[in-house]
PDB file of C-alpha atoms in Angstrom:
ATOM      1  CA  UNK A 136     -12.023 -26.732 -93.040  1.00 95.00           C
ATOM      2  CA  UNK A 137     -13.585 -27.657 -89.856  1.00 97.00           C
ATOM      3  CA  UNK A 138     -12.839 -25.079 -86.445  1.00 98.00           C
ATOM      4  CA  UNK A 139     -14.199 -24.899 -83.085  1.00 98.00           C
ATOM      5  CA  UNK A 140     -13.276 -21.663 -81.538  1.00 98.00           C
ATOM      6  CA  UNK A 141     -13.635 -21.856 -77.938  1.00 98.00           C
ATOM      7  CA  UNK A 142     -13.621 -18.284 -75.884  1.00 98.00           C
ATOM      8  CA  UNK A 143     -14.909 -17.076 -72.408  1.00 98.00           C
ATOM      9  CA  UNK A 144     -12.283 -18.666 -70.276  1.00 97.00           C
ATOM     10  CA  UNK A 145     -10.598 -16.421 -67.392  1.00 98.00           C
ATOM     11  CA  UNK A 146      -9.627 -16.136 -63.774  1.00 98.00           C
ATOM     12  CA  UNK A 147     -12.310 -16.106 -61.346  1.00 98.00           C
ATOM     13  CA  UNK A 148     -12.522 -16.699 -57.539  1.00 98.00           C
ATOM     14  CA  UNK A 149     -14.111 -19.418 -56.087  1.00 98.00           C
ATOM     15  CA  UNK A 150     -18.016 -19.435 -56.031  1.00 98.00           C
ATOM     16  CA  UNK A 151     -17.476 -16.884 -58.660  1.00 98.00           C
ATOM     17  CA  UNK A 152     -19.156 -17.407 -62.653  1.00 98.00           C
ATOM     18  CA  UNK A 153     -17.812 -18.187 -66.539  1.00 98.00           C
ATOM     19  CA  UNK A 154     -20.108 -18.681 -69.697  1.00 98.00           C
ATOM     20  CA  UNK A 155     -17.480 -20.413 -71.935  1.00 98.00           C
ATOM     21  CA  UNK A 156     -18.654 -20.107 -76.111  1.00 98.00           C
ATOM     22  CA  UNK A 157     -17.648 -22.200 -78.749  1.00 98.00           C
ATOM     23  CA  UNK A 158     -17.899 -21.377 -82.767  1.00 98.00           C
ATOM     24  CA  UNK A 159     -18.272 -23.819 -85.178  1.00 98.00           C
ATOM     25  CA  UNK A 160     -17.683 -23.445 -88.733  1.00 98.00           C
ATOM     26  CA  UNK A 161     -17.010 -26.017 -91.739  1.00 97.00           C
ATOM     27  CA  UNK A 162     -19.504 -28.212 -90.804  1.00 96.00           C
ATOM     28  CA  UNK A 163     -23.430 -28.646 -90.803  1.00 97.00           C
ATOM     29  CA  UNK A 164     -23.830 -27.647 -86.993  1.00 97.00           C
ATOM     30  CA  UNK A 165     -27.456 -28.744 -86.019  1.00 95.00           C
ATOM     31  CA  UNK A 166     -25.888 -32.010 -87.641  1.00 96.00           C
ATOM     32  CA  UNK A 167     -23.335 -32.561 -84.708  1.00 97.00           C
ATOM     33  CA  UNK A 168     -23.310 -33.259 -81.214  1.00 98.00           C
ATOM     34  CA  UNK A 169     -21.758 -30.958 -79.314  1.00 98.00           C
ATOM     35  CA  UNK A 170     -19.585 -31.660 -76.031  1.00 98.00           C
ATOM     36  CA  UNK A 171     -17.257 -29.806 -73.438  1.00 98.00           C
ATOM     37  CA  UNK A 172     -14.713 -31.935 -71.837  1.00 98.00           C
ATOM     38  CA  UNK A 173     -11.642 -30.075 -69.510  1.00 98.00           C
ATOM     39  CA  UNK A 174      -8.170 -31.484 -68.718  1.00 98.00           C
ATOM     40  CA  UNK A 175      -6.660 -30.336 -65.644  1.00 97.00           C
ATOM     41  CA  UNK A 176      -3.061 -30.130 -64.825  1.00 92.00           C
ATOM     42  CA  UNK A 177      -1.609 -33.661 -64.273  1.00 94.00           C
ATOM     43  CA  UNK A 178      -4.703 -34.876 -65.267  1.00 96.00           C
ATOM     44  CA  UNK A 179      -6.592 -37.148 -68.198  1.00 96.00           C
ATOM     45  CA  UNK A 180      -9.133 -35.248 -70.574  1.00 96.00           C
ATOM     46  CA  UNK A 181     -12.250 -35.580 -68.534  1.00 96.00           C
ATOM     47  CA  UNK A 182     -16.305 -35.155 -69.904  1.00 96.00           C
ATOM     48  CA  UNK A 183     -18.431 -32.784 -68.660  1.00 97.00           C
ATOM     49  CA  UNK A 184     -21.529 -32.223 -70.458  1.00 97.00           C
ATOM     50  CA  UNK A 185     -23.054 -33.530 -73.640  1.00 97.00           C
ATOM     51  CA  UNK A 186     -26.126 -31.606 -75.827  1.00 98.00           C
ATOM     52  CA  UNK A 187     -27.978 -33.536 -78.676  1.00 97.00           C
ATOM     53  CA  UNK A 188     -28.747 -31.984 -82.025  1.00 95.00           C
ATOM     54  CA  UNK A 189     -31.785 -29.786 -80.877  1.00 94.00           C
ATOM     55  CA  UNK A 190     -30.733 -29.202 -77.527  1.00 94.00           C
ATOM     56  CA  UNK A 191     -33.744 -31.442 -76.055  1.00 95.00           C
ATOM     57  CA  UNK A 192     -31.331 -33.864 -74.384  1.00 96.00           C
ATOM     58  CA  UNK A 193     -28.269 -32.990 -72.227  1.00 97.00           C
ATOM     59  CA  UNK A 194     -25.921 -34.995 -70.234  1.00 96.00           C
ATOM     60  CA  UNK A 195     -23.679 -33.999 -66.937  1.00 97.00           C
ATOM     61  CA  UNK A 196     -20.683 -35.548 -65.628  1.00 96.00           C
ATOM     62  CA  UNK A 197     -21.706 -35.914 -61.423  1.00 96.00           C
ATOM     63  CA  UNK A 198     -18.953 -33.128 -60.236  1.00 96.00           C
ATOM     64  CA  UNK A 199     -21.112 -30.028 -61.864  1.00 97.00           C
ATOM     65  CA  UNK A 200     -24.684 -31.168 -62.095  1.00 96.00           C
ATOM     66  CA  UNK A 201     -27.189 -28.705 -61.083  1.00 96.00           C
ATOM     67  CA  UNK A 202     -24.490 -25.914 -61.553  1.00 98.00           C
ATOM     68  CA  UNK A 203     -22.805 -26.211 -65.267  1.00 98.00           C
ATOM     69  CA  UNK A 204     -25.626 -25.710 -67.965  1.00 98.00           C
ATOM     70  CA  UNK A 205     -24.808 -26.730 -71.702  1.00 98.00           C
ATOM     71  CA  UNK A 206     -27.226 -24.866 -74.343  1.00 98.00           C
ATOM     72  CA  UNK A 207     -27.130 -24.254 -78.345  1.00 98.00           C
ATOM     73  CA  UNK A 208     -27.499 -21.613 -80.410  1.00 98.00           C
ATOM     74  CA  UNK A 209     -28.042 -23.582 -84.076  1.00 98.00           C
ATOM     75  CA  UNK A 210     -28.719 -19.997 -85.955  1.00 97.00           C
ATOM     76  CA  UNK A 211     -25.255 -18.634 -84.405  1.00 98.00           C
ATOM     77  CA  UNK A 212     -23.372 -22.163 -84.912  1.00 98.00           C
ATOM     78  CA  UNK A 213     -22.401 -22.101 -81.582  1.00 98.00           C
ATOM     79  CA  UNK A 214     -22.329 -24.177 -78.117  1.00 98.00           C
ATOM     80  CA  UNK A 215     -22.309 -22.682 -74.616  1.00 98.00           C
ATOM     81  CA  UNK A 216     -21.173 -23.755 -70.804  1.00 98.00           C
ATOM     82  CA  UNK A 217     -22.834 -21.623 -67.918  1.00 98.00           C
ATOM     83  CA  UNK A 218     -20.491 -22.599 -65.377  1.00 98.00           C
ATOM     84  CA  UNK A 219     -21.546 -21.432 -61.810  1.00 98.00           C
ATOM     85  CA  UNK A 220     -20.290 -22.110 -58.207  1.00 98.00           C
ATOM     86  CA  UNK A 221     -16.990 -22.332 -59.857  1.00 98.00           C
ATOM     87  CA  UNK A 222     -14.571 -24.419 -57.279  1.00 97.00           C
ATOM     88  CA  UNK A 223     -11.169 -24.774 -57.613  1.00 97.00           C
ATOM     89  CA  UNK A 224     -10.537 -28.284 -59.026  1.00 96.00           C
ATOM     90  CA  UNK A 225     -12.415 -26.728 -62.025  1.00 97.00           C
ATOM     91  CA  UNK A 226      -9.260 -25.326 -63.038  1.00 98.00           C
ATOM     92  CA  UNK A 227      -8.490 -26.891 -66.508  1.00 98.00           C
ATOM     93  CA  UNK A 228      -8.633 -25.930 -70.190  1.00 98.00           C
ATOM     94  CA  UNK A 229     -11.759 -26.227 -71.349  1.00 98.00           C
ATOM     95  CA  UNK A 230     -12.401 -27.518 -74.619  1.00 98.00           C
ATOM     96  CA  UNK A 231     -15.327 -28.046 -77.418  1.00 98.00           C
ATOM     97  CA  UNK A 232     -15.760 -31.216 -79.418  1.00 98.00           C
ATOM     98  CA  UNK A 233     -18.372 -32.356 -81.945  1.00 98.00           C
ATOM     99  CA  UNK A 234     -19.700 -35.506 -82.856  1.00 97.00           C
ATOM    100  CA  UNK A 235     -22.190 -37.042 -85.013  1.00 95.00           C
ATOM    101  CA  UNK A 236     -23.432 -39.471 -82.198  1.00 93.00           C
ATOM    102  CA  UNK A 237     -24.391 -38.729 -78.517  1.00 92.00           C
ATOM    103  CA  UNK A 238     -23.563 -40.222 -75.289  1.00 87.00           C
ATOM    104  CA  UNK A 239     -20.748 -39.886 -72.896  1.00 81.00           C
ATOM    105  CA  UNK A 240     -18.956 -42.846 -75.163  1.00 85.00           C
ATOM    106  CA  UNK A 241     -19.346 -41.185 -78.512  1.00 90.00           C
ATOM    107  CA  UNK A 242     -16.246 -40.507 -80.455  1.00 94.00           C
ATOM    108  CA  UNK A 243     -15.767 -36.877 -81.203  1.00 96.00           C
ATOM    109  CA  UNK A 244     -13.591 -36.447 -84.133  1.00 96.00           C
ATOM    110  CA  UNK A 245     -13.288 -32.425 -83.871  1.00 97.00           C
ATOM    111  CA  UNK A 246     -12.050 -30.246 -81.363  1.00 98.00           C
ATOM    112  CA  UNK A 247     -11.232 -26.751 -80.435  1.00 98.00           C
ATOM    113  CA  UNK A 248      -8.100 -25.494 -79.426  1.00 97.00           C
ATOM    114  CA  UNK A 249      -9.168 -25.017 -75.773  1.00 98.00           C
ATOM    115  CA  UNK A 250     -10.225 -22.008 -73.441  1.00 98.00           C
ATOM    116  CA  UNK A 251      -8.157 -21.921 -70.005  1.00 98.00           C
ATOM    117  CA  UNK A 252     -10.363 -21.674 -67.224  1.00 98.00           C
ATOM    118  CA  UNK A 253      -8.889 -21.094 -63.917  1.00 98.00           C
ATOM    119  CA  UNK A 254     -10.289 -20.650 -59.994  1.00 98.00           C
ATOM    120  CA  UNK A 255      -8.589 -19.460 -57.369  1.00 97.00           C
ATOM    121  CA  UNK A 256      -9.537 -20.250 -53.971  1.00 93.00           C
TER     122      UNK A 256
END
């Protein structure tokens, strides 16, 4: 059985920092894709960062370039979001997804159960 086990979410004040974690298990890891995507309140599910299979290549939706960093662990089976300069419309539950192709149009047929992430101004 395939999980994604997202953790690290919290309350933090604005400007303030999260490193969000997600563990995989149930699937060959350095296989997959991995993505974070967040939907906030009233919102659509929204991308925000992409890593290929070894990490070399990494996407970034514009809104947290040059502050959100994506990185893998493949010996721990798990995915990470540095998330700094936190603002409020970051507020959202976070979640993990894999996929076995890359790109901000891949489909991603597994996903975590979501990490809440809020900022407070």
């Amino acid at each position: 059985q395939v999980q994604l086990v997202e953790s690290g979410g919290g309350l933090v004040q604005a400007g303030g920092s999260l490193r969000l974690s997600c563990v995989v298990s149930g699937l060959t890891f350095d296989a997959y894709v991995m993505a974070w995507f967040r939907r906030a309140p009233g919102k659509e599910r929204q991308f925000v960062s992409t890593i290929s299979w070894n990490g070399q290549r990494r996407l970034y939706t514009n809104s947290v370039e040059g502050r959100f960093t994506i990185s893998r662990d493949n010996a721990k089976n798990t995915v990470y979001l540095e998330m700094n300069i936190l603002k409020p419309e970051a507020t959202a539950v976070y979640y993990c997804a894999a996929s076995t192709d890359y790109g901000v149009t891949a489909r991603y047929p597994y996903w975590g159960q979501g990490t809440q992430v809020t900022v407070s101004s």
